[in-house]
Coordinates of C-alpha atoms in Angstrom, one line a residue:
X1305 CA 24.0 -6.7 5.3
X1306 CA 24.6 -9.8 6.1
X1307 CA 24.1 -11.2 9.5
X1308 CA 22.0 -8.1 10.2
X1309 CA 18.4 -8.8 11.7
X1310 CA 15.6 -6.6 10.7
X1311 CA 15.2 -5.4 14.4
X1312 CA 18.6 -3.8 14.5
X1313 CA 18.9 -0.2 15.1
X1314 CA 21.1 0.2 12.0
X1315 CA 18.7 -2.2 9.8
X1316 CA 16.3 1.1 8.5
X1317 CA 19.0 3.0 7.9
X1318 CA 21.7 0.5 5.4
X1319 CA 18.1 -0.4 3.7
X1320 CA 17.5 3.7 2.9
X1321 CA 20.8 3.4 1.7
X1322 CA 20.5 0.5 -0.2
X1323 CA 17.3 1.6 -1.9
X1324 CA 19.3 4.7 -3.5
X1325 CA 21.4 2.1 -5.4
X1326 CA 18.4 1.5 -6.5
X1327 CA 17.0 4.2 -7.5
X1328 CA 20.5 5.8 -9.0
X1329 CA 20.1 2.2 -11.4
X1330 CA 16.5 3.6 -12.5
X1331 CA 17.3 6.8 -13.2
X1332 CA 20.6 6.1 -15.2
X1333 CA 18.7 3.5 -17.0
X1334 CA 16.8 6.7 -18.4
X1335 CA 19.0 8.8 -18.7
X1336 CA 20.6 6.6 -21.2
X1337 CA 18.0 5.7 -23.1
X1338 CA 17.4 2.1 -22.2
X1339 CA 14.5 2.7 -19.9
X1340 CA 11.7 4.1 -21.7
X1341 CA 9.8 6.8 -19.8
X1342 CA 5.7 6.3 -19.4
X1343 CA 3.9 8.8 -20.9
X1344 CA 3.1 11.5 -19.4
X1345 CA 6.2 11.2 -16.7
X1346 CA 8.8 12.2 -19.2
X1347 CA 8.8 15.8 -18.5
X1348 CA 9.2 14.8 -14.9
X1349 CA 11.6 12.1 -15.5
X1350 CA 9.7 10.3 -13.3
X1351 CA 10.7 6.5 -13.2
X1352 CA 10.3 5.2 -9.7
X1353 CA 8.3 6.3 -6.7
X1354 CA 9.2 4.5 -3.1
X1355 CA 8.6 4.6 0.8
X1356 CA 10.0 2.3 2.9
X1357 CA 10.0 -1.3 1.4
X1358 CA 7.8 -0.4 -1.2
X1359 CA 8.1 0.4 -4.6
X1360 CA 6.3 1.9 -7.8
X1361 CA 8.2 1.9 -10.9
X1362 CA 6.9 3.8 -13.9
X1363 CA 7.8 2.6 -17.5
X1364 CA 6.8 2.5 -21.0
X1365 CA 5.1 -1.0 -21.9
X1366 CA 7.4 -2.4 -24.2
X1367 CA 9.3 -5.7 -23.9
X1368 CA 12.6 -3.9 -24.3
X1369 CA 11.8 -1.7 -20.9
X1370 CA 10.8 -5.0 -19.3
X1371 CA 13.5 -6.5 -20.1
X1372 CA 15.9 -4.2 -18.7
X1373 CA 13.8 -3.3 -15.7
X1374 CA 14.5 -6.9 -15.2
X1375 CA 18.1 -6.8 -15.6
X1376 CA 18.1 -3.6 -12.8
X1377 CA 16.4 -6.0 -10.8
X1378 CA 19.1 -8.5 -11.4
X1379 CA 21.7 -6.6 -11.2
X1380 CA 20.4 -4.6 -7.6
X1381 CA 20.5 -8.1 -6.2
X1382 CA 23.6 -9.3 -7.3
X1383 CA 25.3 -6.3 -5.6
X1384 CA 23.3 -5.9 -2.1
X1385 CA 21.5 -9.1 -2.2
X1386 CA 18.3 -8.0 -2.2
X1387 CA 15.3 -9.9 -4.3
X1388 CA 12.8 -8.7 -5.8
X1389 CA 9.4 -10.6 -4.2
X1390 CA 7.9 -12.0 -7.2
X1391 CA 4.6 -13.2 -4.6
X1392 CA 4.3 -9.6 -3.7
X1393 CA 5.2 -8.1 -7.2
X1394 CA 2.3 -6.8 -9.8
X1395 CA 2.1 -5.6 -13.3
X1396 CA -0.8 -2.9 -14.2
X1397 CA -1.2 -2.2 -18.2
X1398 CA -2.6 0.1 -19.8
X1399 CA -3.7 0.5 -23.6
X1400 CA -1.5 -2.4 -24.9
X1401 CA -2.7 -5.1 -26.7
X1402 CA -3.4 -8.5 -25.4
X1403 CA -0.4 -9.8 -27.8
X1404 CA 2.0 -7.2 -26.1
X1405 CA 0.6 -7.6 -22.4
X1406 CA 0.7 -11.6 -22.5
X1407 CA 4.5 -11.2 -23.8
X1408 CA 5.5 -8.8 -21.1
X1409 CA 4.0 -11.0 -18.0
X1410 CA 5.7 -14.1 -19.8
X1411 CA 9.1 -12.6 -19.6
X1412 CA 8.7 -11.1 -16.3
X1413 CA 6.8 -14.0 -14.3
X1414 CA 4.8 -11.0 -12.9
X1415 CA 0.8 -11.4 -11.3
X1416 CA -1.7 -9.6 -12.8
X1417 CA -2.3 -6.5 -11.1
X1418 CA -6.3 -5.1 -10.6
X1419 CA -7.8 -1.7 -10.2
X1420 CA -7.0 0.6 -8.5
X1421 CA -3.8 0.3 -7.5
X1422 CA -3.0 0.3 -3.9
X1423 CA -0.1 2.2 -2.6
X1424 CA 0.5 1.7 1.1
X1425 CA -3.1 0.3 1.5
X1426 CA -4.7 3.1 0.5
X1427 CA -6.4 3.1 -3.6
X1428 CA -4.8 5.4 -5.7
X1429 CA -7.6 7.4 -7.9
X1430 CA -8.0 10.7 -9.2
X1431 CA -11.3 10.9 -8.6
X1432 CA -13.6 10.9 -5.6
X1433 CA -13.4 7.0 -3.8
X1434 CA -16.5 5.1 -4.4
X1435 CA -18.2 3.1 -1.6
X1436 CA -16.8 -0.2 -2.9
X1437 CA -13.2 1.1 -3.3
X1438 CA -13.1 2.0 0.6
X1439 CA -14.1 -1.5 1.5
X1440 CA -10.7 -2.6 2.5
X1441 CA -10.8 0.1 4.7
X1442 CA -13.7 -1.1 7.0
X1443 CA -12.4 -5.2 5.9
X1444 CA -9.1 -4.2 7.8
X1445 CA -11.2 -2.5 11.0
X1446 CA -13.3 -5.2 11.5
X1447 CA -10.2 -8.0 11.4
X1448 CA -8.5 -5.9 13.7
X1449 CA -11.7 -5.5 16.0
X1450 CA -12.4 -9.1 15.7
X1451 CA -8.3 -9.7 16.4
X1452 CA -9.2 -7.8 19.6
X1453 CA -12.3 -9.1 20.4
X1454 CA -11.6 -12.3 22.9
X1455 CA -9.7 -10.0 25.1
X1456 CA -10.8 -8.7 28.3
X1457 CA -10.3 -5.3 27.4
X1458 CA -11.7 -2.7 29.9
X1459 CA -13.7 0.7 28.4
X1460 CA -10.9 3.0 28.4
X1461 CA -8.5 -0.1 27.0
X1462 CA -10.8 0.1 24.2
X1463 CA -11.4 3.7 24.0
X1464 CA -7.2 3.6 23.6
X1465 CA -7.5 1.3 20.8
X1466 CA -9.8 3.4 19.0
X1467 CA -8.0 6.1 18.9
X1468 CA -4.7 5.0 18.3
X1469 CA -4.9 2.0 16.2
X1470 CA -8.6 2.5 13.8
X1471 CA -8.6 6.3 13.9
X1472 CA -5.2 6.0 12.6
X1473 CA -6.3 3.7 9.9
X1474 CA -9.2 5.8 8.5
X1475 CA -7.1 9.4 9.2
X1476 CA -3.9 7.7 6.6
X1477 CA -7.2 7.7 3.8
X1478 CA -9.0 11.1 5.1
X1479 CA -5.2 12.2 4.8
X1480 CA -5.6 11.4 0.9
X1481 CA -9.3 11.4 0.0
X1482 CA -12.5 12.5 1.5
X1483 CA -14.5 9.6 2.3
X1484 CA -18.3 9.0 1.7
X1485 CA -20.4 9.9 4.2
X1486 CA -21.5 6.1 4.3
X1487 CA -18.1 5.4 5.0
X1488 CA -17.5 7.5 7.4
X1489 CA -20.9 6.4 9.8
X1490 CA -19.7 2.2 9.0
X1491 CA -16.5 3.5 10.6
X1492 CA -18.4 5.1 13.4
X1493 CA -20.5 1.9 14.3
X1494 CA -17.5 0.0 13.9
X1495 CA -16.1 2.2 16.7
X1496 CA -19.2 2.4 18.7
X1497 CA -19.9 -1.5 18.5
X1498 CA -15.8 -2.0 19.8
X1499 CA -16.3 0.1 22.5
X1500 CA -19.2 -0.7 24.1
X1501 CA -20.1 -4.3 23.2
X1502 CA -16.1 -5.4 22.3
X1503 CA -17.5 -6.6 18.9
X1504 CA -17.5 -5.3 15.2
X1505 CA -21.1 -5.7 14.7
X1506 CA -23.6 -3.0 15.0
X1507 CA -24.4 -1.8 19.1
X1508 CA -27.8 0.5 18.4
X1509 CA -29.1 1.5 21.6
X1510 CA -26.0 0.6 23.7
X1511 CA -24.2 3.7 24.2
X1512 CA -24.1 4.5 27.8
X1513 CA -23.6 8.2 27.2
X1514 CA -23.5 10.4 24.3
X1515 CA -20.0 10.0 22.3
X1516 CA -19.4 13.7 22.4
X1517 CA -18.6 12.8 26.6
X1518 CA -16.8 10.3 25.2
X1519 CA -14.6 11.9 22.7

């Protein structure tokens, strides 16, 4: 891959093939025994789950799996050249004890991870999503509202934006979850603020006809 830019046509498709390497090393790790399987993802033989140029891996939390999840790592790099981000990369643990957890981030260099885990952007929670957990949702509307908001953008520029770039945000989490209701209307004054004042803030009494005209 070398001498390849990102932007090439042929880029997405050697790094779809280079990510089955990777997942071949995973699953052959397991299937010999020196990848322990989480519970609960034995049955499945589930040890990985990946889209694009991200990654999940699933293991037991032992420093025998870390250490050989780091020699994959390792070894994945040594044959493709592609690093593992250690900025980007985070470690979630569950009922270990502090002993055990503070040995597994030593050997792996790894940041300490916080719930709920975000796949894609989007919290990943078996439950119903709490007001707080869809902040990052509205966070990321607003900075792209703001992003927008020194342009001269005309009604139905706006209107465009809307639709294609926020409703696309908030559809990838209604794809996933249903949202609180209080979500959903911070979402809609988000929208209605952008479109008729070109700010994120609030635009009561603005609307210059009723949004079902609109829509």
């Amino acid at each position: 891959m070398k001498g390849l830019r990102q932007g090439d046509p042929l880029s997405p498709y050697l790094f779809v093939m280079a990510i089955q390497v990777l997942s071949r090393l995973l699953d052959n790790a397991a299937d010999k025994g020196l990848l322990e399987y989480r519970p609960f993802c034995k049955s499945v033989k589930l040890t990985h789950w990946g889209f694009a140029d991200d990654l999940l891996v699933f293991l037991k939390g032992s420093t025998d799996s870390s250490r050989v999840i780091l020699g994959i790592f390792d070894r994945f790099y040594k044959m493709l050249g592609l690093k593992l981000n250690l900025a980007k990369t985070e470690l979630y643990c569950g009922g270990l004890t502090k002993d055990v957890r503070q040995e597994i981030f030593h050997i792996s260099g790894f940041k300490v991870g916080s719930l709920p885990v975000r796949y894609l952007g989007v919290p990943l929670v078996s439950g119903r999503l709490t007001d707080r957990e869809c902040r990052p949702l509205i966070e990321r509307i607003t900075a792209r509202i703001e992003g927008w908001a020194h342009k001269k953008l005309s009604y139905a520029g706006r209107l465009q934006l809307i639709k294609s770039v926020i409703h696309s945000l908030a559809n990838l989490w209604c794809a996933a979850f249903i949202l609180p209701k209080k979500v959903t209307r911070a979402v809609e004054r988000k929208c209605r603020a952008f479109l008729w004042k070109g700010t994120s803030r609030d635009a009561k009494g603005l609307c210059a006809c009723p949004s079902q005209k609109v829509d």
